[in-house]
Amino acid sequence: MLNTRSISKAVIPAAGMGTRFLPATKAMPKEMLPVVDEPAIQYVVEEAVAAGLKEIVMVTGRNKRALEDHFDRAAELEDALEKNGRLDLLAAVRESTEMAHMHYVRQANPRGLGDAVLTASAFVGNESFAVLLGDDLIDPRDPILPAMISAHEKFGGAILALMEVPKSEISLYGVAAVAQIPAEPGFENVVRVTGVLEKPKAEDAPSNFAVIGRYLLPAEIFDVLRETKPGRGGEIQLTDAIQELTQRSDHGGPVHGVIFRGRRYDTGDKLGYLQAVVRLAAERDDLGPSFRTWLKNFVRGLQD
Ligand code: G1P
């Protein structure tokens, strides 16, 4: 039977150590790195909320207290802003507290993404839920979750976000083997996923469809994760548990993919992070005009 109840819970794994950004992340979670003037993680929470997912659980670990503080009230700061009449800033500060119901669970020993998701099982209970990875920043103008939710309502099971990537990048991702489904109006971007492989070599990849960090998963995934043995890198891989679901047409399966063709930035990678900051700053109404003028001159200078 399809579980067509609409999804309200999102799991955001945020326990990683952020080694790629050391030393910036020595005492600060990588999720708090600013993308213009908002921490990267706030874009992800905003994306979930915009899709109607208002119960959010973050899977955190050591060194992550700043995340909880960011989404909590800051009474002294708010009082000071109010007294000084800085109501625009006051609204910005309050927004992160008011937009969603935030919950936190701690992953004692980071043992991989699959284990992080399993840590949230008591919070999620027996319903389908979303997983949003903080390193993937989906441009707010190109949302993917609504199409994934529609696909879930139609097909049940698990829904992955897929993106075509060049061969040279395929080994950075989970990669899906896909099959066409009969044409359906409104579901032109949906494919059946017949298998997934975590970070294969380019020559072993079943396609060029990479799994990007958005998943809708059935509660059955938890039973599968409990049985999933450490895989690539000695970690419990979410990809391996999803592979198991592809083999079941009920009890968790089937698995479908929604192909994403919008703008996405990998803020877990230095180059991707810089691209996100420059692009989002250049396109902002307030900063954009003067930043673009400067940027054009700067780029001209590089070409000389
Ligand atoms: C994780 C997943 C991988 C997925 C990727 C998307 O890898 O394990 O399957 O393709 O996120 O960003 P990570 O980037 O955390 O190494």
Tab-separated table of C-alpha atoms and ligand atoms in Angstrom:
chain	number	residue	atom	x	y	z
A	1	MET	CA	0.000	0.000	0.000
A	2	LEU	CA	1.307	3.433	-0.855
A	3	ASN	CA	2.024	5.713	2.031
A	4	THR	CA	0.537	8.879	0.628
A	5	ARG	CA	0.405	10.860	3.837
A	6	SER	CA	2.127	14.117	3.192
A	7	ILE	CA	5.613	14.405	4.606
A	8	SER	CA	6.240	16.804	7.493
A	9	LYS	CA	9.579	15.723	8.969
A	10	ALA	CA	13.066	16.432	7.712
A	11	VAL	CA	16.326	14.978	8.951
A	12	ILE	CA	19.430	17.116	8.444
A	13	PRO	CA	22.664	15.266	9.219
A	14	ALA	CA	25.193	17.760	10.611
A	15	ALA	CA	27.671	15.723	12.616
A	16	GLY	CA	30.568	15.780	10.139
A	17	MET	CA	33.888	17.241	11.235
A	18	GLY	CA	34.332	19.626	8.320
A	19	THR	CA	37.926	18.619	7.679
A	20	ARG	CA	37.856	20.166	4.206
A	21	PHE	CA	37.540	23.625	5.771
A	22	LEU	CA	40.150	23.398	8.504
A	23	PRO	CA	41.318	25.517	10.206
A	24	ALA	CA	38.076	27.559	9.822
A	25	THR	CA	36.131	24.646	11.282
A	26	LYS	CA	38.431	23.970	14.227
A	27	ALA	CA	36.037	25.594	16.707
A	28	MET	CA	33.009	26.247	14.498
A	29	PRO	CA	30.688	23.827	12.691
A	30	LYS	CA	31.124	23.883	8.913
A	31	GLU	CA	27.361	24.322	8.606
A	32	MET	CA	27.752	27.809	10.113
A	33	LEU	CA	30.058	29.106	7.361
A	34	PRO	CA	28.300	32.165	5.945
A	35	VAL	CA	26.980	32.186	2.405
A	36	VAL	CA	26.770	35.983	2.096
A	37	ASP	CA	25.102	36.744	5.447
A	38	GLU	CA	23.291	33.533	6.299
A	39	PRO	CA	24.932	30.354	7.515
A	40	ALA	CA	24.862	27.624	4.852
A	41	ILE	CA	22.601	25.462	7.025
A	42	GLN	CA	19.888	28.119	7.128
A	43	TYR	CA	19.371	27.855	3.363
A	44	VAL	CA	18.753	24.152	3.836
A	45	VAL	CA	16.267	24.698	6.668
A	46	GLU	CA	14.508	27.376	4.591
A	47	GLU	CA	14.270	24.939	1.684
A	48	ALA	CA	12.638	22.316	3.918
A	49	VAL	CA	10.209	24.834	5.392
A	50	ALA	CA	9.271	26.183	1.942
A	51	ALA	CA	8.254	22.611	1.007
A	52	GLY	CA	6.057	22.328	4.116
A	53	LEU	CA	8.513	20.332	6.242
A	54	LYS	CA	8.379	22.135	9.558
A	55	GLU	CA	9.517	19.444	11.984
A	56	ILE	CA	13.248	19.376	11.581
A	57	VAL	CA	15.700	17.170	13.383
A	58	MET	CA	19.386	17.878	13.114
A	59	VAL	CA	21.784	15.070	13.794
A	60	THR	CA	24.671	16.790	15.525
A	61	GLY	CA	27.768	15.825	17.449
A	62	ARG	CA	30.678	17.369	19.297
A	63	ASN	CA	31.479	20.983	18.528
A	64	LYS	CA	28.028	21.749	17.105
A	65	ARG	CA	26.490	23.902	19.819
A	66	ALA	CA	26.527	26.977	17.564
A	67	LEU	CA	23.904	25.284	15.399
A	68	GLU	CA	21.478	25.024	18.299
A	69	ASP	CA	22.197	28.603	19.334
A	70	HIS	CA	21.594	29.867	15.821
A	71	PHE	CA	18.063	28.464	15.710
A	72	ASP	CA	17.284	29.491	19.310
A	73	ARG	CA	16.206	32.841	20.793
A	74	ALA	CA	18.986	35.337	21.518
A	75	ALA	CA	17.222	37.413	24.174
A	76	GLU	CA	19.988	39.936	24.910
A	77	LEU	CA	20.749	40.542	21.264
A	78	GLU	CA	17.056	40.898	20.441
A	79	ASP	CA	16.538	43.396	23.303
A	80	ALA	CA	19.493	45.470	22.156
A	81	LEU	CA	18.291	45.554	18.541
A	82	GLU	CA	14.798	46.491	19.667
A	83	LYS	CA	16.064	49.325	21.901
A	84	ASN	CA	18.201	50.688	19.071
A	85	GLY	CA	15.319	50.536	16.621
A	86	ARG	CA	17.113	48.043	14.324
A	87	LEU	CA	13.886	46.298	13.435
A	88	ASP	CA	15.139	44.915	10.129
A	89	LEU	CA	17.968	43.093	11.879
A	90	LEU	CA	15.645	42.037	14.686
A	91	ALA	CA	13.368	40.374	12.142
A	92	ALA	CA	16.360	38.635	10.519
A	93	VAL	CA	17.565	37.352	13.897
A	94	ARG	CA	14.111	36.099	14.887
A	95	GLU	CA	13.439	34.457	11.553
A	96	SER	CA	15.776	31.543	12.156
A	97	THR	CA	14.022	30.814	15.461
A	98	GLU	CA	10.485	31.059	14.220
A	99	MET	CA	10.540	29.365	10.857
A	100	ALA	CA	10.503	25.719	12.004
A	101	HIS	CA	10.334	23.423	15.011
A	102	MET	CA	13.921	22.392	15.535
A	103	HIS	CA	14.930	19.194	17.323
A	104	TYR	CA	18.368	17.754	17.916
A	105	VAL	CA	19.773	14.293	18.353
A	106	ARG	CA	23.412	13.501	18.832
A	107	GLN	CA	25.311	10.897	16.933
A	108	ALA	CA	27.792	9.665	19.515
A	109	ASN	CA	30.274	8.110	17.083
A	110	PRO	CA	30.068	9.335	13.520
A	111	ARG	CA	29.821	6.026	11.644
A	112	GLY	CA	28.550	7.302	8.332
A	113	LEU	CA	25.500	8.892	6.750
A	114	GLY	CA	23.367	5.765	7.139
A	115	ASP	CA	24.097	5.708	10.855
A	116	ALA	CA	23.276	9.432	11.159
A	117	VAL	CA	19.873	8.855	9.559
A	118	LEU	CA	19.263	5.856	11.832
A	119	THR	CA	19.953	8.074	14.862
A	120	ALA	CA	16.814	10.033	13.945
A	121	SER	CA	14.536	6.953	13.876
A	122	ALA	CA	12.809	7.579	17.220
A	123	PHE	CA	12.003	11.128	16.151
A	124	VAL	CA	10.677	10.106	12.734
A	125	GLY	CA	8.607	7.123	13.924
A	126	ASN	CA	6.590	5.190	11.402
A	127	GLU	CA	6.228	7.698	8.583
A	128	SER	CA	8.002	8.740	5.428
A	129	PHE	CA	10.452	11.584	5.860
A	130	ALA	CA	12.935	13.759	4.020
A	131	VAL	CA	16.714	13.839	4.351
A	132	LEU	CA	18.530	17.023	3.336
A	133	LEU	CA	22.322	17.077	3.283
A	134	GLY	CA	23.756	20.392	4.393
A	135	ASP	CA	26.622	20.427	1.883
A	136	ASP	CA	24.212	20.603	-1.038
A	137	LEU	CA	22.774	24.058	-1.428
A	138	ILE	CA	19.886	24.042	-3.878
A	139	ASP	CA	19.249	27.516	-5.242
A	140	PRO	CA	16.001	28.756	-3.659
A	141	ARG	CA	14.741	29.686	-7.148
A	142	ASP	CA	14.981	26.069	-8.350
A	143	PRO	CA	13.283	24.005	-5.643
A	144	ILE	CA	13.289	20.220	-6.089
A	145	LEU	CA	11.402	19.018	-2.994
A	146	PRO	CA	7.889	19.811	-4.320
A	147	ALA	CA	8.447	17.557	-7.368
A	148	MET	CA	9.869	14.851	-5.099
A	149	ILE	CA	6.838	15.061	-2.794
A	150	SER	CA	4.459	14.730	-5.769
A	151	ALA	CA	6.431	11.709	-6.983
A	152	HIS	CA	6.219	10.195	-3.505
A	153	GLU	CA	2.460	10.734	-3.398
A	154	LYS	CA	2.129	8.986	-6.753
A	155	PHE	CA	4.632	6.141	-6.499
A	156	GLY	CA	5.228	5.691	-2.744
A	157	GLY	CA	8.522	4.154	-1.673
A	158	ALA	CA	11.727	6.182	-1.817
A	159	ILE	CA	12.459	9.193	-4.021
A	160	LEU	CA	15.990	10.415	-4.781
A	161	ALA	CA	17.116	13.662	-6.363
A	162	LEU	CA	19.353	12.898	-9.353
A	163	MET	CA	21.584	15.164	-11.381
A	164	GLU	CA	23.648	14.476	-14.482
A	165	VAL	CA	27.320	15.078	-13.772
A	166	PRO	CA	30.407	14.813	-15.987
A	167	LYS	CA	32.328	11.544	-15.917
A	168	SER	CA	35.218	13.220	-14.112
A	169	GLU	CA	32.989	13.923	-11.084
A	170	ILE	CA	31.024	10.702	-10.900
A	171	SER	CA	33.269	9.079	-8.292
A	172	LEU	CA	32.304	11.796	-5.761
A	173	TYR	CA	28.684	10.633	-5.608
A	174	GLY	CA	26.244	7.843	-5.108
A	175	VAL	CA	25.272	6.863	-8.665
A	176	ALA	CA	21.918	5.445	-9.813
A	177	ALA	CA	21.090	2.831	-12.426
A	178	VAL	CA	17.869	4.104	-13.974
A	179	ALA	CA	15.057	2.878	-16.212
A	180	GLN	CA	12.418	4.906	-18.022
A	181	ILE	CA	8.847	4.741	-16.737
A	182	PRO	CA	5.730	5.018	-18.929
A	183	ALA	CA	5.116	8.686	-19.818
A	184	GLU	CA	2.854	10.471	-17.312
A	185	PRO	CA	1.932	14.135	-17.552
A	186	GLY	CA	3.587	16.020	-14.683
A	187	PHE	CA	6.165	13.271	-14.098
A	188	GLU	CA	8.383	13.741	-17.152
A	189	ASN	CA	11.466	14.091	-14.938
A	190	VAL	CA	10.848	10.902	-12.980
A	191	VAL	CA	12.753	7.665	-13.600
A	192	ARG	CA	12.741	4.300	-11.888
A	193	VAL	CA	15.927	3.622	-9.924
A	194	THR	CA	16.966	-0.002	-10.273
A	195	GLY	CA	20.190	0.207	-8.259
A	196	VAL	CA	22.557	2.623	-6.520
A	197	LEU	CA	26.293	2.408	-5.974
A	198	GLU	CA	28.294	4.576	-3.571
A	199	LYS	CA	31.117	6.504	-5.261
A	200	PRO	CA	32.015	4.065	-8.046
A	201	LYS	CA	34.982	4.563	-10.367
A	202	ALA	CA	33.860	6.288	-13.562
A	203	GLU	CA	34.271	3.059	-15.537
A	204	ASP	CA	32.063	1.099	-13.109
A	205	ALA	CA	29.306	3.732	-12.849
A	206	PRO	CA	25.908	2.489	-14.047
A	207	SER	CA	24.994	5.956	-15.442
A	208	ASN	CA	25.931	9.611	-15.112
A	209	PHE	CA	23.024	10.270	-12.733
A	210	ALA	CA	24.477	11.310	-9.372
A	211	VAL	CA	22.414	11.240	-6.202
A	212	ILE	CA	22.383	14.761	-4.785
A	213	GLY	CA	21.635	15.322	-1.138
A	214	ARG	CA	17.832	15.226	-1.117
A	215	TYR	CA	15.963	12.019	-0.302
A	216	LEU	CA	12.398	11.075	0.617
A	217	LEU	CA	12.520	7.800	2.470
A	218	PRO	CA	9.969	5.368	3.883
A	219	ALA	CA	10.180	4.354	7.558
A	220	GLU	CA	11.197	0.854	6.400
A	221	ILE	CA	14.661	2.252	5.693
A	222	PHE	CA	15.385	2.088	9.436
A	223	ASP	CA	14.997	-1.707	9.536
A	224	VAL	CA	17.289	-1.951	6.535
A	225	LEU	CA	19.861	0.400	8.090
A	226	ARG	CA	19.963	-1.685	11.270
A	227	GLU	CA	21.105	-4.599	9.117
A	228	THR	CA	23.443	-2.623	6.856
A	229	LYS	CA	27.096	-3.536	7.263
A	230	PRO	CA	29.832	-0.944	6.943
A	231	GLY	CA	30.495	-0.296	3.264
A	232	ARG	CA	32.701	2.160	1.415
A	233	GLY	CA	35.233	3.816	3.736
A	234	GLY	CA	34.177	1.487	6.576
A	235	GLU	CA	31.032	3.615	7.038
A	236	ILE	CA	27.365	2.673	7.161
A	237	GLN	CA	26.251	4.046	3.834
A	238	LEU	CA	22.731	5.333	3.220
A	239	THR	CA	23.305	4.393	-0.421
A	240	ASP	CA	23.701	0.706	0.517
A	241	ALA	CA	20.372	0.716	2.377
A	242	ILE	CA	18.670	2.395	-0.589
A	243	GLN	CA	20.171	-0.236	-2.880
A	244	GLU	CA	18.340	-2.817	-0.745
A	245	LEU	CA	15.061	-0.877	-1.223
A	246	THR	CA	15.501	-0.979	-5.017
A	247	GLN	CA	15.146	-4.754	-4.759
A	248	ARG	CA	11.734	-4.540	-3.047
A	249	SER	CA	8.625	-3.438	-4.867
A	250	ASP	CA	6.795	-3.140	-1.551
A	251	HIS	CA	8.044	-2.915	2.046
A	252	GLY	CA	10.065	0.230	1.423
A	253	GLY	CA	10.395	0.188	-2.340
A	254	PRO	CA	10.113	0.983	-5.112
A	255	VAL	CA	12.747	3.670	-5.621
A	256	HIS	CA	12.285	6.518	-8.084
A	257	GLY	CA	14.464	9.464	-8.988
A	258	VAL	CA	13.500	13.019	-9.891
A	259	ILE	CA	15.997	14.590	-12.273
A	260	PHE	CA	17.158	18.014	-11.118
A	261	ARG	CA	18.303	20.516	-13.738
A	262	GLY	CA	18.520	23.656	-11.608
A	263	ARG	CA	21.286	25.503	-9.822
A	264	ARG	CA	23.049	23.652	-7.018
A	265	TYR	CA	26.240	24.412	-5.131
A	266	ASP	CA	28.428	22.028	-3.200
A	267	THR	CA	29.219	24.187	-0.181
A	268	GLY	CA	31.188	21.310	1.378
A	269	ASP	CA	33.891	21.930	-1.211
A	270	LYS	CA	35.986	25.117	-1.237
A	271	LEU	CA	35.471	25.865	-4.909
A	272	GLY	CA	31.741	25.172	-4.741
A	273	TYR	CA	31.473	27.296	-1.602
A	274	LEU	CA	33.157	30.268	-3.279
A	275	GLN	CA	30.919	29.894	-6.326
A	276	ALA	CA	27.821	29.910	-4.106
A	277	VAL	CA	28.908	33.044	-2.261
A	278	VAL	CA	29.807	34.957	-5.450
A	279	ARG	CA	26.731	33.920	-7.375
A	280	LEU	CA	24.203	34.530	-4.611
A	281	ALA	CA	25.823	37.854	-3.682
A	282	ALA	CA	25.886	39.016	-7.313
A	283	GLU	CA	22.191	38.252	-7.687
A	284	ARG	CA	21.019	39.928	-4.473
A	285	ASP	CA	18.973	43.122	-4.794
A	286	ASP	CA	20.842	44.968	-2.033
A	287	LEU	CA	24.469	43.939	-2.576
A	288	GLY	CA	24.232	42.841	-6.185
A	289	PRO	CA	24.603	46.127	-8.102
A	290	SER	CA	27.822	47.289	-6.390
A	291	PHE	CA	29.238	43.754	-6.104
A	292	ARG	CA	28.683	43.116	-9.817
A	293	THR	CA	30.408	46.371	-10.753
A	294	TRP	CA	33.413	45.421	-8.649
A	295	LEU	CA	33.391	41.837	-9.924
A	296	LYS	CA	33.379	42.903	-13.587
A	297	ASN	CA	36.402	45.123	-13.006
A	298	PHE	CA	38.123	42.392	-11.074
A	299	VAL	CA	37.564	39.826	-13.832
A	300	ARG	CA	38.764	42.318	-16.461
A	301	GLY	CA	41.934	42.710	-14.408
A	302	LEU	CA	42.456	38.923	-14.406
A	303	GLN	CA	42.330	38.834	-18.193
A	304	ASP	CA	45.009	41.517	-18.676
B	1	G1P	C1	26.977	11.772	0.322
B	1	G1P	C2	26.392	10.433	-0.127
B	1	G1P	C3	26.471	10.306	-1.645
B	1	G1P	C4	25.788	11.488	-2.304
B	1	G1P	C5	26.400	12.807	-1.794
B	1	G1P	C6	25.604	13.998	-2.329
B	1	G1P	O1	28.358	11.757	0.106
B	1	G1P	O2	27.069	9.379	0.522
B	1	G1P	O3	25.850	9.111	-2.060
B	1	G1P	O4	25.913	11.399	-3.706
B	1	G1P	O5	26.377	12.868	-0.364
B	1	G1P	O6	26.212	15.214	-1.984
B	1	G1P	P1	29.353	12.867	0.758
B	1	G1P	O7	29.324	14.042	-0.159
B	1	G1P	O8	28.811	13.185	2.113
B	1	G1P	O9	30.701	12.218	0.791
